[in-house]
Short mmCIF file of C-alpha atoms in Angstrom, two decimals:
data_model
loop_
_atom_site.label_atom_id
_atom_site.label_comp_id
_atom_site.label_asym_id
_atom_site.label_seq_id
_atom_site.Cartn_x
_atom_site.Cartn_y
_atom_site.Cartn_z
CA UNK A 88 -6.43 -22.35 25.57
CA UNK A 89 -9.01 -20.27 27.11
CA UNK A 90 -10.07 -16.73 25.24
CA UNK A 91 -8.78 -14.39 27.84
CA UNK A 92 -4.98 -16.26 27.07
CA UNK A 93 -5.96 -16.07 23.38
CA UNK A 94 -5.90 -11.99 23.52
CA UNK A 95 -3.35 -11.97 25.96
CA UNK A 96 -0.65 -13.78 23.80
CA UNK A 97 -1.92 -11.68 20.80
CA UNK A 98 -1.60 -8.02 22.28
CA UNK A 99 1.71 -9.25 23.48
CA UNK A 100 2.65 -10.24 19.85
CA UNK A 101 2.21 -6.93 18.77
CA UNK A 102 4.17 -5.38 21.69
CA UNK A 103 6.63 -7.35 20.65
CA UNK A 104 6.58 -6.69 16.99
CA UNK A 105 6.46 -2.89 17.51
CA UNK A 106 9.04 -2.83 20.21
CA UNK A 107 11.62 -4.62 17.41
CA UNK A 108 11.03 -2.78 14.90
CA UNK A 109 11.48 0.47 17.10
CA UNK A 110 14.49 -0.80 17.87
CA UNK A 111 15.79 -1.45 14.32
CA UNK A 112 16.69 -5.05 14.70
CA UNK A 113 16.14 -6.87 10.96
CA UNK A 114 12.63 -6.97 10.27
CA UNK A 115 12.40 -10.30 8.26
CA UNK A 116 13.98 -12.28 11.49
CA UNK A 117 12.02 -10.22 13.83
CA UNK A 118 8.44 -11.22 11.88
CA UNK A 119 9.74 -14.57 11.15
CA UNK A 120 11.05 -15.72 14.54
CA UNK A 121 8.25 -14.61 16.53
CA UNK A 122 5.66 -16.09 14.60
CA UNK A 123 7.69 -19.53 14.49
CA UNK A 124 7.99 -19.40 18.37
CA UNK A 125 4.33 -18.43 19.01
CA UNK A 126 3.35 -21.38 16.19
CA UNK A 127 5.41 -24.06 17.63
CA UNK A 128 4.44 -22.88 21.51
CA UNK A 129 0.76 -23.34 20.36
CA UNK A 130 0.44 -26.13 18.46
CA UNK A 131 2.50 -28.03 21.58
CA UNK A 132 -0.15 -26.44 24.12
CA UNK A 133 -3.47 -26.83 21.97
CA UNK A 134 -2.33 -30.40 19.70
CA UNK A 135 -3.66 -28.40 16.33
CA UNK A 136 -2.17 -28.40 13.05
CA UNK A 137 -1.88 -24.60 12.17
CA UNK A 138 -2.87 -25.92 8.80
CA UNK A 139 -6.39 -26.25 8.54
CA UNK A 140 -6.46 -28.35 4.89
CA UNK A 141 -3.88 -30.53 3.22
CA UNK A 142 -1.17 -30.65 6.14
CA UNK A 143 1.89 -32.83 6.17
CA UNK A 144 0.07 -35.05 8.55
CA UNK A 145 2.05 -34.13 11.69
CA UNK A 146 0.94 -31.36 13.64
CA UNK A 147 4.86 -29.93 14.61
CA UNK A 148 6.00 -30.36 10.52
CA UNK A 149 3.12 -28.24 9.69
CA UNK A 150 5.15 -25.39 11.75
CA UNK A 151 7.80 -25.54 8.89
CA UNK A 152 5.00 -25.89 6.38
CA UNK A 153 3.34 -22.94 7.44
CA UNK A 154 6.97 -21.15 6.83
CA UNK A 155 6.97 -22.90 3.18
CA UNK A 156 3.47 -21.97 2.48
CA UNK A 157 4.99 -17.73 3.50
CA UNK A 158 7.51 -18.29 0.70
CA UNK A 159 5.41 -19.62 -2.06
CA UNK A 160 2.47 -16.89 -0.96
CA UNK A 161 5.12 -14.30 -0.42
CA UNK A 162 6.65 -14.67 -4.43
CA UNK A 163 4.15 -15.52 -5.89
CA UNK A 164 1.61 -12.70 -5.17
CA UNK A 165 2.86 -9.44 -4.16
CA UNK A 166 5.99 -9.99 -3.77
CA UNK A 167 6.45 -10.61 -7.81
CA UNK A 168 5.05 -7.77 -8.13
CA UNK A 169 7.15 -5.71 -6.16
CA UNK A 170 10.56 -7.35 -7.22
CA UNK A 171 9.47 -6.99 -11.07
CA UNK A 172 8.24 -2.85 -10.00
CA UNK A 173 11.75 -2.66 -8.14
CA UNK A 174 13.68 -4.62 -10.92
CA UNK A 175 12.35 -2.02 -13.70
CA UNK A 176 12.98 1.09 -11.73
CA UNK A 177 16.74 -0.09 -11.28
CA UNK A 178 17.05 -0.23 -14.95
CA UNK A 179 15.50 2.96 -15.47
CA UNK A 180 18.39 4.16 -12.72
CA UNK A 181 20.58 2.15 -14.77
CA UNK A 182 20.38 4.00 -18.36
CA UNK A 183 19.17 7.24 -16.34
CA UNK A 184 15.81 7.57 -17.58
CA UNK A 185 14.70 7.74 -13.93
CA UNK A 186 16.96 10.56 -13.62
CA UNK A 187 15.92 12.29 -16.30
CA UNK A 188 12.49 11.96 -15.55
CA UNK A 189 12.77 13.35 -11.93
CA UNK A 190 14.37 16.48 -13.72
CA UNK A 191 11.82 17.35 -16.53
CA UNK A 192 9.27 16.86 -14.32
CA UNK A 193 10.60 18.37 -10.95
CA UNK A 194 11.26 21.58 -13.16
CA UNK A 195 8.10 23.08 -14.09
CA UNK A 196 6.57 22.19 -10.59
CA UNK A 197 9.76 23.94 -8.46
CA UNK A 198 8.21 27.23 -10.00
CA UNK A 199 5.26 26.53 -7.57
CA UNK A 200 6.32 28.04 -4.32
CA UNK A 201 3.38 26.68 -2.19
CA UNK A 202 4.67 23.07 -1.67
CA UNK A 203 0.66 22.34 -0.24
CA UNK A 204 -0.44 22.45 -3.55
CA UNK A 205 1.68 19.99 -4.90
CA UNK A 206 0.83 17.67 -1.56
CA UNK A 207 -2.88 18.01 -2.65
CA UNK A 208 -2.51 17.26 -6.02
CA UNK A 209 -0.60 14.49 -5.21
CA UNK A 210 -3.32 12.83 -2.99
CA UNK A 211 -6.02 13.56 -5.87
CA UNK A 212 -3.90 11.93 -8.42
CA UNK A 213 -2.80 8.91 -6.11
CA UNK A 214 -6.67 8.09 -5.25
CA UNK A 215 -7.74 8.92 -9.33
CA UNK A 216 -5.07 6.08 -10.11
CA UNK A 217 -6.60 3.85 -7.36
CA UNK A 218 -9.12 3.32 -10.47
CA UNK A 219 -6.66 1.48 -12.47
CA UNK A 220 -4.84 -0.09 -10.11
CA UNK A 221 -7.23 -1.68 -7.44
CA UNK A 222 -4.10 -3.18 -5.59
CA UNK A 223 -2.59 -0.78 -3.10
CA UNK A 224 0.30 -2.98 -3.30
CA UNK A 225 0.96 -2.60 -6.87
CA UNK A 226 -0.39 1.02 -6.86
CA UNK A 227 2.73 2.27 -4.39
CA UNK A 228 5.12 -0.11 -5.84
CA UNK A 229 4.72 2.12 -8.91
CA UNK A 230 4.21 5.49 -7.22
CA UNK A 231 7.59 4.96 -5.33
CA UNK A 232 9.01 4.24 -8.71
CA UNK A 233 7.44 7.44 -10.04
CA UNK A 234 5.86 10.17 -8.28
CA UNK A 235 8.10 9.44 -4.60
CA UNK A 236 11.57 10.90 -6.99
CA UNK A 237 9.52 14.09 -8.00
CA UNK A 238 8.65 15.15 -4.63
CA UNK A 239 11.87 15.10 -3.16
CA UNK A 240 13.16 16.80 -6.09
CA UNK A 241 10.58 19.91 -5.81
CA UNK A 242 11.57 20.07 -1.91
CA UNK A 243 9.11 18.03 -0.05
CA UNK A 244 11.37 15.49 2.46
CA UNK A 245 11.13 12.00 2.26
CA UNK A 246 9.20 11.45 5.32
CA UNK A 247 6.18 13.62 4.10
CA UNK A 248 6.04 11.96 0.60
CA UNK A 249 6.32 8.37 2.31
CA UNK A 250 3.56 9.23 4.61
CA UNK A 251 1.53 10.90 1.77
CA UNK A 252 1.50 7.80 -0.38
CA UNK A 253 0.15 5.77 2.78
CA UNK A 254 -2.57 7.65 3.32
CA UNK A 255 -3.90 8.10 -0.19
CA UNK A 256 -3.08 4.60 -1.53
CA UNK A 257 -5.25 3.64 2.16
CA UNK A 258 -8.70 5.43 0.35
CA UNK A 259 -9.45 2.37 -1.72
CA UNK A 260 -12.65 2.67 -4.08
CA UNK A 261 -13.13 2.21 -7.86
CA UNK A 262 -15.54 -0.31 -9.95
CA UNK A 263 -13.19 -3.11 -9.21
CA UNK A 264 -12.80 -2.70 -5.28
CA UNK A 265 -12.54 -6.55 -4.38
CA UNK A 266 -12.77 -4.84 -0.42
CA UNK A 267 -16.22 -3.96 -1.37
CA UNK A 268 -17.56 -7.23 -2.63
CA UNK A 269 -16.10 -9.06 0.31
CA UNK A 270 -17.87 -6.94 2.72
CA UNK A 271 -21.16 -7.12 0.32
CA UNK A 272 -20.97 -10.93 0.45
CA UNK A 273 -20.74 -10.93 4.09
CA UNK A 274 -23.81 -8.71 4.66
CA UNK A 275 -25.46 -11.33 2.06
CA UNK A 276 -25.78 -8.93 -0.28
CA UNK A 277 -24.56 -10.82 -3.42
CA UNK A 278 -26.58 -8.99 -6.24
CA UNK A 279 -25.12 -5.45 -5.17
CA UNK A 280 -23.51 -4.11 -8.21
CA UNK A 281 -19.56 -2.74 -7.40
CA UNK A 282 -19.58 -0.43 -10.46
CA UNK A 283 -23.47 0.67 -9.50
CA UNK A 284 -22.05 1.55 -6.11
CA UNK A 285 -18.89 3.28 -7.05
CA UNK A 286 -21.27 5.35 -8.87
CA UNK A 287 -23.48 6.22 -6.52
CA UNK A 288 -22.10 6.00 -2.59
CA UNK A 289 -18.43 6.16 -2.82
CA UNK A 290 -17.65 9.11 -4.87
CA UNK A 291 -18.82 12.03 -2.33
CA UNK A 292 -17.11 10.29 0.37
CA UNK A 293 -13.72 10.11 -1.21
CA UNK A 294 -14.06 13.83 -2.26
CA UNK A 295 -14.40 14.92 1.09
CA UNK A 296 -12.05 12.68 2.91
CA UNK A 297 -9.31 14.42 -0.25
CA UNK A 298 -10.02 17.60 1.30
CA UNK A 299 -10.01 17.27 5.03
CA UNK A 300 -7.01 13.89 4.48
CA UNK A 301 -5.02 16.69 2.94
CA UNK A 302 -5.27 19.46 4.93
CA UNK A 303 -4.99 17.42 8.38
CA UNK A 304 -1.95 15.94 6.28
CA UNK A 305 -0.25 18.83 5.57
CA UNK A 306 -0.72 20.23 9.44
CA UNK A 307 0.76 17.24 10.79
CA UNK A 308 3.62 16.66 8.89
CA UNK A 309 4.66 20.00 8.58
CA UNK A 310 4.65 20.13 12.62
CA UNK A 311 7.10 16.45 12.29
CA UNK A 312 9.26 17.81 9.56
CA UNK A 313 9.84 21.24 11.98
CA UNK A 314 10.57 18.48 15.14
CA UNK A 315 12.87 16.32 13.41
CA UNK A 316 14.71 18.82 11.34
CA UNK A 317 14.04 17.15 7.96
CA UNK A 318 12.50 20.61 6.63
CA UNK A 319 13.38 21.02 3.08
CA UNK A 320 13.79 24.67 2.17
CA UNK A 321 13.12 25.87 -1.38
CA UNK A 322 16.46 28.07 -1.72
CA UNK A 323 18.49 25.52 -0.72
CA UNK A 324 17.45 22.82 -3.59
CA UNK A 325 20.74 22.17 -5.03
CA UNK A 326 20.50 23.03 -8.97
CA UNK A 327 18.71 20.50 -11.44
CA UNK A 328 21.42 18.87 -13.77
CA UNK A 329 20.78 20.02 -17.60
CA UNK A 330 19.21 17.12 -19.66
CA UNK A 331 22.23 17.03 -22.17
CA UNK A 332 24.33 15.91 -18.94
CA UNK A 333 23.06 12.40 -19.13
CA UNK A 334 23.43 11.79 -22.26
CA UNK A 335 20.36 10.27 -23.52
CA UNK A 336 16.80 11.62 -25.78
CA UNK A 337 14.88 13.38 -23.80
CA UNK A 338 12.03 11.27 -24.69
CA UNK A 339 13.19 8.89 -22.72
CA UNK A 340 11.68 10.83 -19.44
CA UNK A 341 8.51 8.64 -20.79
CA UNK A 342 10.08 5.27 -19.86
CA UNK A 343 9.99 5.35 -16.05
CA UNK A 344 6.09 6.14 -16.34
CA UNK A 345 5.29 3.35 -19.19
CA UNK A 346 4.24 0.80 -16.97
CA UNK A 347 1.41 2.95 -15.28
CA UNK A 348 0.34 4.42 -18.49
CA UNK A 349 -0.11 0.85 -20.24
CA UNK A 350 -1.87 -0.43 -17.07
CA UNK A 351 -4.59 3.01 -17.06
CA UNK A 352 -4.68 2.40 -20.93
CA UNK A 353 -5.61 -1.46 -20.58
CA UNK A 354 -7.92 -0.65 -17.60
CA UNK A 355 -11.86 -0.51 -17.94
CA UNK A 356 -11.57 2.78 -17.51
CA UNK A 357 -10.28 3.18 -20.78
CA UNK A 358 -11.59 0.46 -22.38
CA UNK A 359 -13.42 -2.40 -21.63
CA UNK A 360 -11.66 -5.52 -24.12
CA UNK A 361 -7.95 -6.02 -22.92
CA UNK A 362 -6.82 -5.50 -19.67
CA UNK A 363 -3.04 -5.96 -17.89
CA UNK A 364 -1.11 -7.08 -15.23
CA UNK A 365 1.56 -4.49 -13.80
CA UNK A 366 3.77 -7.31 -14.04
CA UNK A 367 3.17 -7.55 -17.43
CA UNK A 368 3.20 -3.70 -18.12
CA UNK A 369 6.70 -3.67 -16.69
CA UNK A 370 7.82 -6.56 -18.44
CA UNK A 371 6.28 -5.04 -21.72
CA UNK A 372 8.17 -1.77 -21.52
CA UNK A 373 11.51 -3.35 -20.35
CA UNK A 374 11.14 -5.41 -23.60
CA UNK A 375 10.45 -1.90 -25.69
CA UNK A 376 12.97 -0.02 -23.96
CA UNK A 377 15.85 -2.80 -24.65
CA UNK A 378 14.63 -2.80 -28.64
CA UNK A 379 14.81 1.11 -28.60
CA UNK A 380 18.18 1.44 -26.85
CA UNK A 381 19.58 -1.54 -29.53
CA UNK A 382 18.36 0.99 -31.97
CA UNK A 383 20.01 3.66 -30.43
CA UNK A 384 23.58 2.21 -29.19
CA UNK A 385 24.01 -0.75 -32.24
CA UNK A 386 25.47 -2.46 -29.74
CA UNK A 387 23.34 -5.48 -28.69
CA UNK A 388 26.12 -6.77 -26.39
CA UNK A 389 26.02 -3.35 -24.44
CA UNK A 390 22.19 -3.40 -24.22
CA UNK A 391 22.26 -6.94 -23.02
CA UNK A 392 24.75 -6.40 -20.33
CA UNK A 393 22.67 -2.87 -19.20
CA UNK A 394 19.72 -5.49 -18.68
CA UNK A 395 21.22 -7.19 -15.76
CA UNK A 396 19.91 -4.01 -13.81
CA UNK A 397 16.41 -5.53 -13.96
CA UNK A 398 17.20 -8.66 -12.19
CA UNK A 399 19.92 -7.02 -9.43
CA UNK A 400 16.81 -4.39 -9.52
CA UNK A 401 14.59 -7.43 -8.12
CA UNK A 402 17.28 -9.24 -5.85
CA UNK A 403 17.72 -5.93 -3.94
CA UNK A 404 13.60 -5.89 -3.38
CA UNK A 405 13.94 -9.75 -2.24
CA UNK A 406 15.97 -8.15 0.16
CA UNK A 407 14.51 -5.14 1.22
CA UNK A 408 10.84 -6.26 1.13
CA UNK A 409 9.52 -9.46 -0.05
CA UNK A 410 12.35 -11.12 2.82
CA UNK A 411 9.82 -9.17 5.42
CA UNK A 412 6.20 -10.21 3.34
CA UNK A 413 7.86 -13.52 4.06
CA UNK A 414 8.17 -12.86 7.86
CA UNK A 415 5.14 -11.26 8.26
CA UNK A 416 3.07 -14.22 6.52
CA UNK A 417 4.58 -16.52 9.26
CA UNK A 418 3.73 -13.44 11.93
CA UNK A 419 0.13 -13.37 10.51
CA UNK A 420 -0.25 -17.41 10.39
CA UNK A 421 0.91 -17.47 14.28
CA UNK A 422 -2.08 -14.54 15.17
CA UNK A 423 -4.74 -16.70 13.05
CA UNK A 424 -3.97 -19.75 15.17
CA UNK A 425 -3.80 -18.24 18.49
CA UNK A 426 -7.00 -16.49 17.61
CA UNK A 427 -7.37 -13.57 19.52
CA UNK A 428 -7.80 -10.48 17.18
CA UNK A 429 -10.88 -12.74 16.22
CA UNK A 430 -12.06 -12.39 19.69
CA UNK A 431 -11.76 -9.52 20.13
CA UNK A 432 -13.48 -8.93 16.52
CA UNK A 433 -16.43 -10.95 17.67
CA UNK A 434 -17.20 -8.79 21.12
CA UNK A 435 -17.27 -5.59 19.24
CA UNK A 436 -19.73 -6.90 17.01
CA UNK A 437 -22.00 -7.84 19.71
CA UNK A 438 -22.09 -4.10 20.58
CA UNK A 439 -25.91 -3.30 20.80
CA UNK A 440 -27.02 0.08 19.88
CA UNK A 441 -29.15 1.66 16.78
CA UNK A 442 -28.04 0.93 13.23
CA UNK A 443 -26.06 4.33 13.11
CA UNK A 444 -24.63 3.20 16.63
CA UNK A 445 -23.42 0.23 15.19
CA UNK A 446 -22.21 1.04 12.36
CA UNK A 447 -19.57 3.36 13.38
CA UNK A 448 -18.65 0.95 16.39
CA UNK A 449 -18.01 -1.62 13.53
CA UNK A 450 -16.54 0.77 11.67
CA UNK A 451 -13.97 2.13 14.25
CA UNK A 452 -13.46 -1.24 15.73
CA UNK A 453 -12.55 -2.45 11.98
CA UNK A 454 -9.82 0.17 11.75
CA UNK A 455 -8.08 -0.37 15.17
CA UNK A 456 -8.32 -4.68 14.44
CA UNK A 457 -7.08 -3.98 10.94
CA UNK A 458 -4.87 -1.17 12.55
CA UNK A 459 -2.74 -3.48 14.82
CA UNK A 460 -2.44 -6.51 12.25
CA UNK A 461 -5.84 -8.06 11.53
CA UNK A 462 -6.48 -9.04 8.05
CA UNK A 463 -8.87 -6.62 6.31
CA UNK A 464 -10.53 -9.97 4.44
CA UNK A 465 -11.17 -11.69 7.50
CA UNK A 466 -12.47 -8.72 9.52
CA UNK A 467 -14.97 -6.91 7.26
CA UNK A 468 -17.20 -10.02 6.80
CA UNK A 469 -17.61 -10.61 10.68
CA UNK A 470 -18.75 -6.89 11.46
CA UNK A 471 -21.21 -7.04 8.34
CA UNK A 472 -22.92 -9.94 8.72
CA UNK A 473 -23.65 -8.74 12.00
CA UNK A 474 -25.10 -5.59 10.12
CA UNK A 475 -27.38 -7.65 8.07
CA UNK A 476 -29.41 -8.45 11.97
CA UNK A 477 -29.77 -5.00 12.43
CA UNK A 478 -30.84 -3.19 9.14
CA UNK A 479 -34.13 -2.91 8.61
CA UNK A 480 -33.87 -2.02 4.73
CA UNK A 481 -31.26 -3.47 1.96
CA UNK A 482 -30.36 0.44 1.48
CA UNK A 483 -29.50 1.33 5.61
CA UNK A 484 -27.37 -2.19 5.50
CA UNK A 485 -25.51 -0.81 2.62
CA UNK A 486 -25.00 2.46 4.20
CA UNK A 487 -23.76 0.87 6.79
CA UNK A 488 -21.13 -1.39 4.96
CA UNK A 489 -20.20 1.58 2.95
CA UNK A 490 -19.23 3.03 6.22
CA UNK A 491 -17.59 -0.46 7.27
CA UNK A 492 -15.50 -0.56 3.95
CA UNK A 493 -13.64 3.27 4.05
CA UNK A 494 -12.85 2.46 7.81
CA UNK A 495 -11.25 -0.96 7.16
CA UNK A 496 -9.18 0.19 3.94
CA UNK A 497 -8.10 3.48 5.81
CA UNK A 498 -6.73 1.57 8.66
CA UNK A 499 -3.68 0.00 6.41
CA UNK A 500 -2.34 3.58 6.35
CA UNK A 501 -1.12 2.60 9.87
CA UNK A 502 -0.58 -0.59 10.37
CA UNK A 503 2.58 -1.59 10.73
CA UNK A 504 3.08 -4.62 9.15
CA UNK A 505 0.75 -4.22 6.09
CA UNK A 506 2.54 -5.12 2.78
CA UNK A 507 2.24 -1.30 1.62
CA UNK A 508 3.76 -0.10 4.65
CA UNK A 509 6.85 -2.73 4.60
CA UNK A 510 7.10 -1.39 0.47
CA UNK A 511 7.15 2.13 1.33
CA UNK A 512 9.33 2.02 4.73
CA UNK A 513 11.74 -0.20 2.44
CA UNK A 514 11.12 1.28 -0.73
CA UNK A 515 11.62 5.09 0.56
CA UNK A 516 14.30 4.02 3.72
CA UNK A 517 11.83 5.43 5.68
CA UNK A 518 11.59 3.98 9.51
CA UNK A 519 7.53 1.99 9.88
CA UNK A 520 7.75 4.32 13.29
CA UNK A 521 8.17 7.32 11.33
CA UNK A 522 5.59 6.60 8.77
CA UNK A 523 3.07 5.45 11.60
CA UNK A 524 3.39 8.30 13.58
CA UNK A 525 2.60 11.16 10.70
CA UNK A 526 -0.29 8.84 8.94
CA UNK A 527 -2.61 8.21 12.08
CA UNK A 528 -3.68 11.42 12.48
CA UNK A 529 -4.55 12.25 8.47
CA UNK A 530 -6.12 8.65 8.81
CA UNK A 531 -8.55 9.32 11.90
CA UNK A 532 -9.57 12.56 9.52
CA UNK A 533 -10.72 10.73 7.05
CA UNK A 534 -12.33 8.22 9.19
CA UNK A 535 -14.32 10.68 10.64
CA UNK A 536 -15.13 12.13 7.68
CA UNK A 537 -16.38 9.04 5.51
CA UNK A 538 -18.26 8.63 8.77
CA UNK A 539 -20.14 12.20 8.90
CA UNK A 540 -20.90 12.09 4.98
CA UNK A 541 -22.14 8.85 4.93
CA UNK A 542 -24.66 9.55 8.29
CA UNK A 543 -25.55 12.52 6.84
CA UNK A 544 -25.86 11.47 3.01
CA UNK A 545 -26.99 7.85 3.14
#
């Protein structure tokens, strides 16, 4: 199969992808049936296994393999995570702590009249807890949970806060940012030190793509909430429901938040001895939550039967969201083998130019790859090992990853079938289209920006 068919079949994947999901057909199918097609179509053309390692032995079987090997990825990674997020927050909907949260906290902030300050502070708290939760996919599971309930409640519509946690959860930095040591080891720059550089080169950047992300934010979506009629206006917030309505302490507003608090708390940047999973942390504060509300009802029976929320909690997320990781593993499998978001990877790279030059060609080719599907792992080491030709010092090649590295994580905040995007469309009933549309605008912003500090501060 020659290269030019390669790209061909691949820009037509995602033609067909977007045109789908456009059209609301079931996302799951839609992922999952095109990728089988396109896997069994070129494995019959080309003869080769679309499992590199440890096939079944037959070339066609390793089709269905490659659908087995989506499952088992799927659950076993993010997905778990998600289902167990999901699973808790329908318990805390269950016994109303989710509720009451949404109230005590919605309260004090509905007294702020200018809804862009609570859109700002949102973005600086969503990148500050970036730091203790490296995983964008765990990080909006949680903030969907959590913060996504508050913002509708003080007036901001769901399409704005949906959009707002896809473009903050996109600025990924911290001491533990795995995207940065994948991109180091490409360039061949093993010894850098993650925390050294978090330190030192990513903390002006992310200030300054806060402050120009949120104001291009808050101009764009304010322009979509106006043209699709989804502006929320302040008077006409129906009435928050007195705490004594539901029925329970009003410490248990805590409980819906527990998870993220135990995860900053075991996090380095607490401490540096015991750390946690945010499967765990959920898991850990269901378990405290059913011992308190024994306490409280003396009816274990009761307590046990409220606990079935957690697992209908984590069927529903099967459903909504891990059914379309599923899909989209099989989707992403099919674009590997036919191979041409690689090519096209490999011909920006070749881009000649000075280092500057190059580095924001890599940098902006990185974002529309990673933008239309490409994975961010497989993308970043191509464009910097080919920075390690062109640097002439260790410190201009890590300038130039550092500008490599914002523009690959920024592109997930519009691309349509990242895992955060298919956990906040499901996870906030929010259309991808929708969330596409307001995010690539704030993203470009920020692109631009990481770009200009890091040219002008290297």
């Amino acid at each position: 199969m020659g290269e030019a068919i390669r790209i061909f079949v691949t820009l037509v994947m995602i033609v067909m992808i977007l045109v789908i999901v456009a059209r609301k057909y079931y996302t799951a199918t839609a992922f999952l049936g095109i990728g089988f097609v396109v896997l069994l179509v070129t494995t019959l053309v080309t003869g080769q296994s679309a499992i590199a390692e440890g096939g079944s032995g037959n070339a066609l079987v390793d089709v269905f393999e490659v659908m087995a090997n989506a499952i088992t990825t799927s659950l076993g990674s993010t997905g778990l995570v998600i289902m167990v997020v999901m699973g808790y927050v329908g318990y805390m909907t269950h016994i109303k702590a989710a509720e009451l949260f949404s109230i005590v906290v919605a309260g004090p902030l509905r007294k702020i009249k200018h809804s862009e300050i609570l859109i700002f502070a949102t973005f600086v708290l969503v990148v500050i807890v970036k730091l203790a939760i490296p995983s964008s996919s765990s990080e909006v599971s949680l903030l969907i949970a959590t913060v996504f309930p508050v913002l509708i409640a003080v007036g901001i519509s769901k399409e704005t806060s949906a959009s707002l946690l896809m473009v903050a959860t996109a600025i990924v930095w911290g001491p533990s940012n795995t995207l940065a040591l994948t991109a180091f080891n490409g360039a061949g720059l093993e010894n850098i030190s993650i925390p050294v550089y978090f330190v030192t080169k990513e903390i002006l950047p992310v200030i300054c793509m806060i402050i120009v992300g949120t104001v291009v934010f808050i101009l764009v979506n304010k322009y979509f909430d106006k043209k699709e009629g989804v502006l929320v206006s302040r008077s006409e917030l129906p009435e928050l429901k007195d705490v004594k309505e539901l029925g329970i302490p009003k410490f248990y507003a805590i409980f819906p938040v527990l998870p993220v608090l135990l995860v900053i708390i075991f996090s380095p940047i607490v401490q540096k001895y015991i750390t946690i999973s945010v499967v765990a942390a959920n898991f850990m504060s269901f378990l405290l939550v059913m011992v308190i509300e024994i306490i409280r009802k003396h009816n274990i029976r009761q307590t046990f039967d409220d606990s079935k929320a957690l697992f209908e909690g984590m069927g529903k997320a099967f459903v909504s969201v891990v059914s379309i990781l599923i899909g989209i593993n099989v989707f992403s499998a099919a674009l590997n083998q036919v191979g041409g978001l690689k090519i096209l990877a490999g011909a920006f790279a070749s881009a000649g130019g000075g280092t500057t030059t190059i580095a924001v060609i890599g940098a902006a080719a990185a974002f529309i790859l990673i933008g239309i599907g490409s994975s961010i792992s497989g993308t970043l080491p191509l464009f910097s090992s080919l920075y390690a030709v062109f640097a002439a010092s260790e410190s201009e090649l890590v300038n130039m990853v550092r500008i490599l590295i914002f523009g690959g994580s920024l592109a997930s905040a519009v691309n349509p079938i990242a895992p955060t995007t298919m956990i906040v469309s499901g996870g906030c009933n929010v259309p991808i289209t929708t969330i596409i549309k307001r995010t690539i605008i704030p993203a470009l912003a920020c692109l631009l920006t990481e770009i200009i500090v890091c040219i002008l501060i290297p």
